[in-house]
Amino acid sequence: MAEIKDPENTIILETTKGKVVIQLLPQVAPEHVARIKELAREKAYDGVVFHRVIQDFMAQTGDVQYGKKGSETFNPGRAGMGGSSKPDLKAEFSATTHTRGTCSMARSQNPNSANSQFFICFTDAPWLNKQYSVWGQVIEGMENVDKIKRGEPVSDPDSIVSMRVAADV
């Protein structure tokens, strides 16, 4: 298991494919890290599907509005169109590059529209650099991210079983 040096800035993501440990980057995107931790602590991500998973690119999840299995608003056809009840975030673009294992916020064409959805890069994606807010890096379990079922949309998608701040576990 990866050594967790800063439990307050580490996420333990349990997926239907296995555990993934993510080191948060508050020095790069403080507001986005705060949102991820806030939603994780509310257990908002538990049960949320990976609704858009593109081979050799990324796995996207985090639609707590339409993508959360078992909720009243779960709608597989709309997963990826929602967010949370919290306000959208101002972009925190940085020089941090999108490499394998990078965790970054999804958004619409509006740079200041990130809310709850995020993606994990399967491979380097330099065309995303300075256009999306990077908030974390996978430090363990990329082999489990690699196993997530592909599709746009994904039929019978994998999901987040639980997402916790390591300090709370």
Short mmCIF file of C-alpha atoms in Angstrom, two decimals:
data_model
loop_
_atom_site.label_atom_id
_atom_site.label_comp_id
_atom_site.label_asym_id
_atom_site.label_seq_id
_atom_site.Cartn_x
_atom_site.Cartn_y
_atom_site.Cartn_z
CA MET A 1 0.00 0.00 0.00
CA ALA A 2 1.17 3.52 -0.80
CA GLU A 3 2.40 5.51 2.16
CA ILE A 4 -0.14 8.20 3.04
CA LYS A 5 1.96 11.19 4.10
CA ASP A 6 -0.90 13.69 4.48
CA PRO A 7 -4.21 11.97 5.39
CA GLU A 8 -6.13 15.25 5.24
CA ASN A 9 -5.09 15.62 1.59
CA THR A 10 -5.52 12.03 0.45
CA ILE A 11 -8.64 10.40 -0.97
CA ILE A 12 -9.39 6.69 -0.69
CA LEU A 13 -11.64 5.82 -3.61
CA GLU A 14 -13.21 2.36 -3.50
CA THR A 15 -14.59 1.43 -6.93
CA THR A 16 -16.36 -1.66 -8.22
CA LYS A 17 -12.94 -2.58 -9.70
CA GLY A 18 -10.90 -2.01 -6.52
CA LYS A 19 -9.21 0.64 -4.40
CA VAL A 20 -7.59 3.81 -5.75
CA VAL A 21 -5.58 6.21 -3.57
CA ILE A 22 -5.40 9.85 -4.72
CA GLN A 23 -2.99 12.47 -3.40
CA LEU A 24 -4.79 15.83 -3.35
CA LEU A 25 -3.00 18.96 -4.60
CA PRO A 26 -4.30 21.87 -2.49
CA GLN A 27 -1.30 23.99 -3.50
CA VAL A 28 -2.43 23.70 -7.15
CA ALA A 29 -6.25 23.99 -6.86
CA PRO A 30 -7.30 24.85 -3.29
CA GLU A 31 -10.99 25.48 -4.04
CA HIS A 32 -11.37 22.31 -6.13
CA VAL A 33 -9.63 20.21 -3.45
CA ALA A 34 -11.95 21.74 -0.83
CA ARG A 35 -15.00 20.79 -2.97
CA ILE A 36 -13.81 17.21 -3.53
CA LYS A 37 -13.23 16.78 0.22
CA GLU A 38 -16.57 18.42 1.08
CA LEU A 39 -18.53 16.10 -1.25
CA ALA A 40 -16.54 13.05 -0.12
CA ARG A 41 -17.30 13.87 3.52
CA GLU A 42 -21.00 14.20 2.65
CA LYS A 43 -20.76 10.75 1.01
CA ALA A 44 -22.16 12.41 -2.12
CA TYR A 45 -19.95 10.35 -4.44
CA ASP A 46 -20.96 6.96 -3.01
CA GLY A 47 -22.80 5.01 -5.72
CA VAL A 48 -21.94 7.43 -8.54
CA VAL A 49 -21.27 5.73 -11.88
CA PHE A 50 -18.39 6.20 -14.31
CA HIS A 51 -20.65 7.49 -17.10
CA ARG A 52 -18.03 8.36 -19.76
CA VAL A 53 -14.96 6.18 -20.13
CA ILE A 54 -12.83 6.56 -23.25
CA GLN A 55 -10.08 4.06 -24.10
CA ASP A 56 -6.59 5.61 -24.04
CA PHE A 57 -7.99 8.85 -22.60
CA MET A 58 -9.91 9.01 -19.31
CA ALA A 59 -12.65 7.76 -16.97
CA GLN A 60 -15.24 10.39 -15.96
CA THR A 61 -17.52 10.26 -12.92
CA GLY A 62 -18.87 12.54 -10.21
CA ASP A 63 -22.38 13.45 -11.40
CA VAL A 64 -23.99 13.33 -7.94
CA GLN A 65 -27.28 14.61 -9.38
CA TYR A 66 -28.07 12.11 -12.16
CA GLY A 67 -25.30 9.52 -11.81
CA LYS A 68 -25.87 8.24 -8.26
CA LYS A 69 -27.33 4.72 -8.27
CA GLY A 70 -30.22 4.29 -5.86
CA SER A 71 -31.02 8.00 -5.59
CA GLU A 72 -34.40 9.48 -6.58
CA THR A 73 -32.74 11.50 -9.36
CA PHE A 74 -30.62 8.66 -10.83
CA ASN A 75 -31.04 8.73 -14.59
CA PRO A 76 -28.48 6.80 -16.66
CA GLY A 77 -29.55 8.73 -19.76
CA ARG A 78 -28.75 12.06 -18.09
CA ALA A 79 -25.63 10.99 -16.17
CA GLY A 80 -22.94 13.50 -17.02
CA MET A 81 -25.36 16.42 -17.30
CA GLY A 82 -25.62 17.21 -13.60
CA GLY A 83 -23.55 18.36 -10.69
CA SER A 84 -24.22 19.04 -7.04
CA SER A 85 -26.41 21.62 -5.29
CA LYS A 86 -23.27 23.67 -4.62
CA PRO A 87 -22.24 26.63 -6.82
CA ASP A 88 -19.89 26.10 -9.75
CA LEU A 89 -16.21 26.78 -9.13
CA LYS A 90 -13.94 29.41 -10.64
CA ALA A 91 -11.26 27.79 -12.80
CA GLU A 92 -7.92 27.06 -11.14
CA PHE A 93 -5.86 26.27 -14.22
CA SER A 94 -2.20 25.59 -13.54
CA ALA A 95 1.05 24.42 -15.09
CA THR A 96 0.43 20.94 -13.61
CA THR A 97 0.30 18.59 -16.59
CA HIS A 98 -2.31 15.96 -17.40
CA THR A 99 -0.36 12.70 -17.20
CA ARG A 100 -1.38 9.12 -16.44
CA GLY A 101 -3.25 9.14 -13.13
CA THR A 102 -4.01 12.88 -13.09
CA CYS A 103 -7.38 13.78 -11.51
CA SER A 104 -8.98 16.87 -12.99
CA MET A 105 -12.38 18.55 -12.92
CA ALA A 106 -14.81 18.13 -15.78
CA ARG A 107 -16.60 21.25 -17.01
CA SER A 108 -18.71 22.62 -19.84
CA GLN A 109 -17.34 25.09 -22.40
CA ASN A 110 -17.47 27.72 -19.65
CA PRO A 111 -14.11 27.52 -17.83
CA ASN A 112 -15.84 28.45 -14.54
CA SER A 113 -18.40 25.62 -14.63
CA ALA A 114 -16.67 22.80 -12.71
CA ASN A 115 -18.88 21.50 -9.92
CA SER A 116 -18.67 17.83 -8.84
CA GLN A 117 -17.70 15.84 -11.93
CA PHE A 118 -14.11 14.77 -12.44
CA PHE A 119 -12.00 12.47 -14.56
CA ILE A 120 -8.89 10.34 -14.15
CA CYS A 121 -6.48 10.20 -17.09
CA PHE A 122 -5.51 6.74 -18.41
CA THR A 123 -2.64 8.26 -20.43
CA ASP A 124 -0.87 11.58 -20.87
CA ALA A 125 -3.30 14.19 -22.28
CA PRO A 126 -1.22 17.34 -22.92
CA TRP A 127 -4.02 19.02 -24.94
CA LEU A 128 -5.90 19.43 -21.62
CA ASN A 129 -3.06 21.33 -19.94
CA LYS A 130 -4.00 24.80 -18.62
CA GLN A 131 -7.63 24.20 -19.68
CA TYR A 132 -8.90 22.03 -16.81
CA SER A 133 -8.33 22.29 -13.05
CA VAL A 134 -6.00 19.51 -11.86
CA TRP A 135 -6.70 18.62 -8.21
CA GLY A 136 -5.06 15.24 -7.60
CA GLN A 137 -2.79 12.39 -8.68
CA VAL A 138 -3.37 8.64 -8.30
CA ILE A 139 -0.58 7.23 -6.11
CA GLU A 140 -1.94 3.68 -5.89
CA GLY A 141 -4.47 1.57 -7.77
CA MET A 142 -4.13 2.79 -11.38
CA GLU A 143 -4.45 -0.87 -12.38
CA ASN A 144 -8.01 -0.69 -10.96
CA VAL A 145 -8.78 2.51 -12.88
CA ASP A 146 -7.55 0.68 -16.01
CA LYS A 147 -10.21 -2.02 -15.44
CA ILE A 148 -13.17 0.41 -15.49
CA LYS A 149 -15.66 -0.52 -18.21
CA ARG A 150 -15.43 1.69 -21.33
CA GLY A 151 -18.22 3.46 -23.20
CA GLU A 152 -19.87 6.74 -24.12
CA PRO A 153 -22.29 6.19 -22.47
CA VAL A 154 -21.26 3.06 -20.57
CA SER A 155 -23.83 0.26 -20.43
CA ASP A 156 -23.95 -1.31 -16.95
CA PRO A 157 -21.25 1.10 -15.73
CA ASP A 158 -18.77 0.63 -12.92
CA SER A 159 -19.21 2.98 -9.98
CA ILE A 160 -17.70 4.54 -6.89
CA VAL A 161 -18.51 2.33 -3.90
CA SER A 162 -17.16 4.91 -1.45
CA MET A 163 -14.95 7.98 -1.56
CA ARG A 164 -13.39 9.15 1.72
CA VAL A 165 -10.77 11.57 2.98
CA ALA A 166 -8.06 9.32 4.48
CA ALA A 167 -8.06 11.35 7.72
CA ASP A 168 -11.67 10.22 8.30
CA VAL A 169 -11.07 6.49 7.80
#
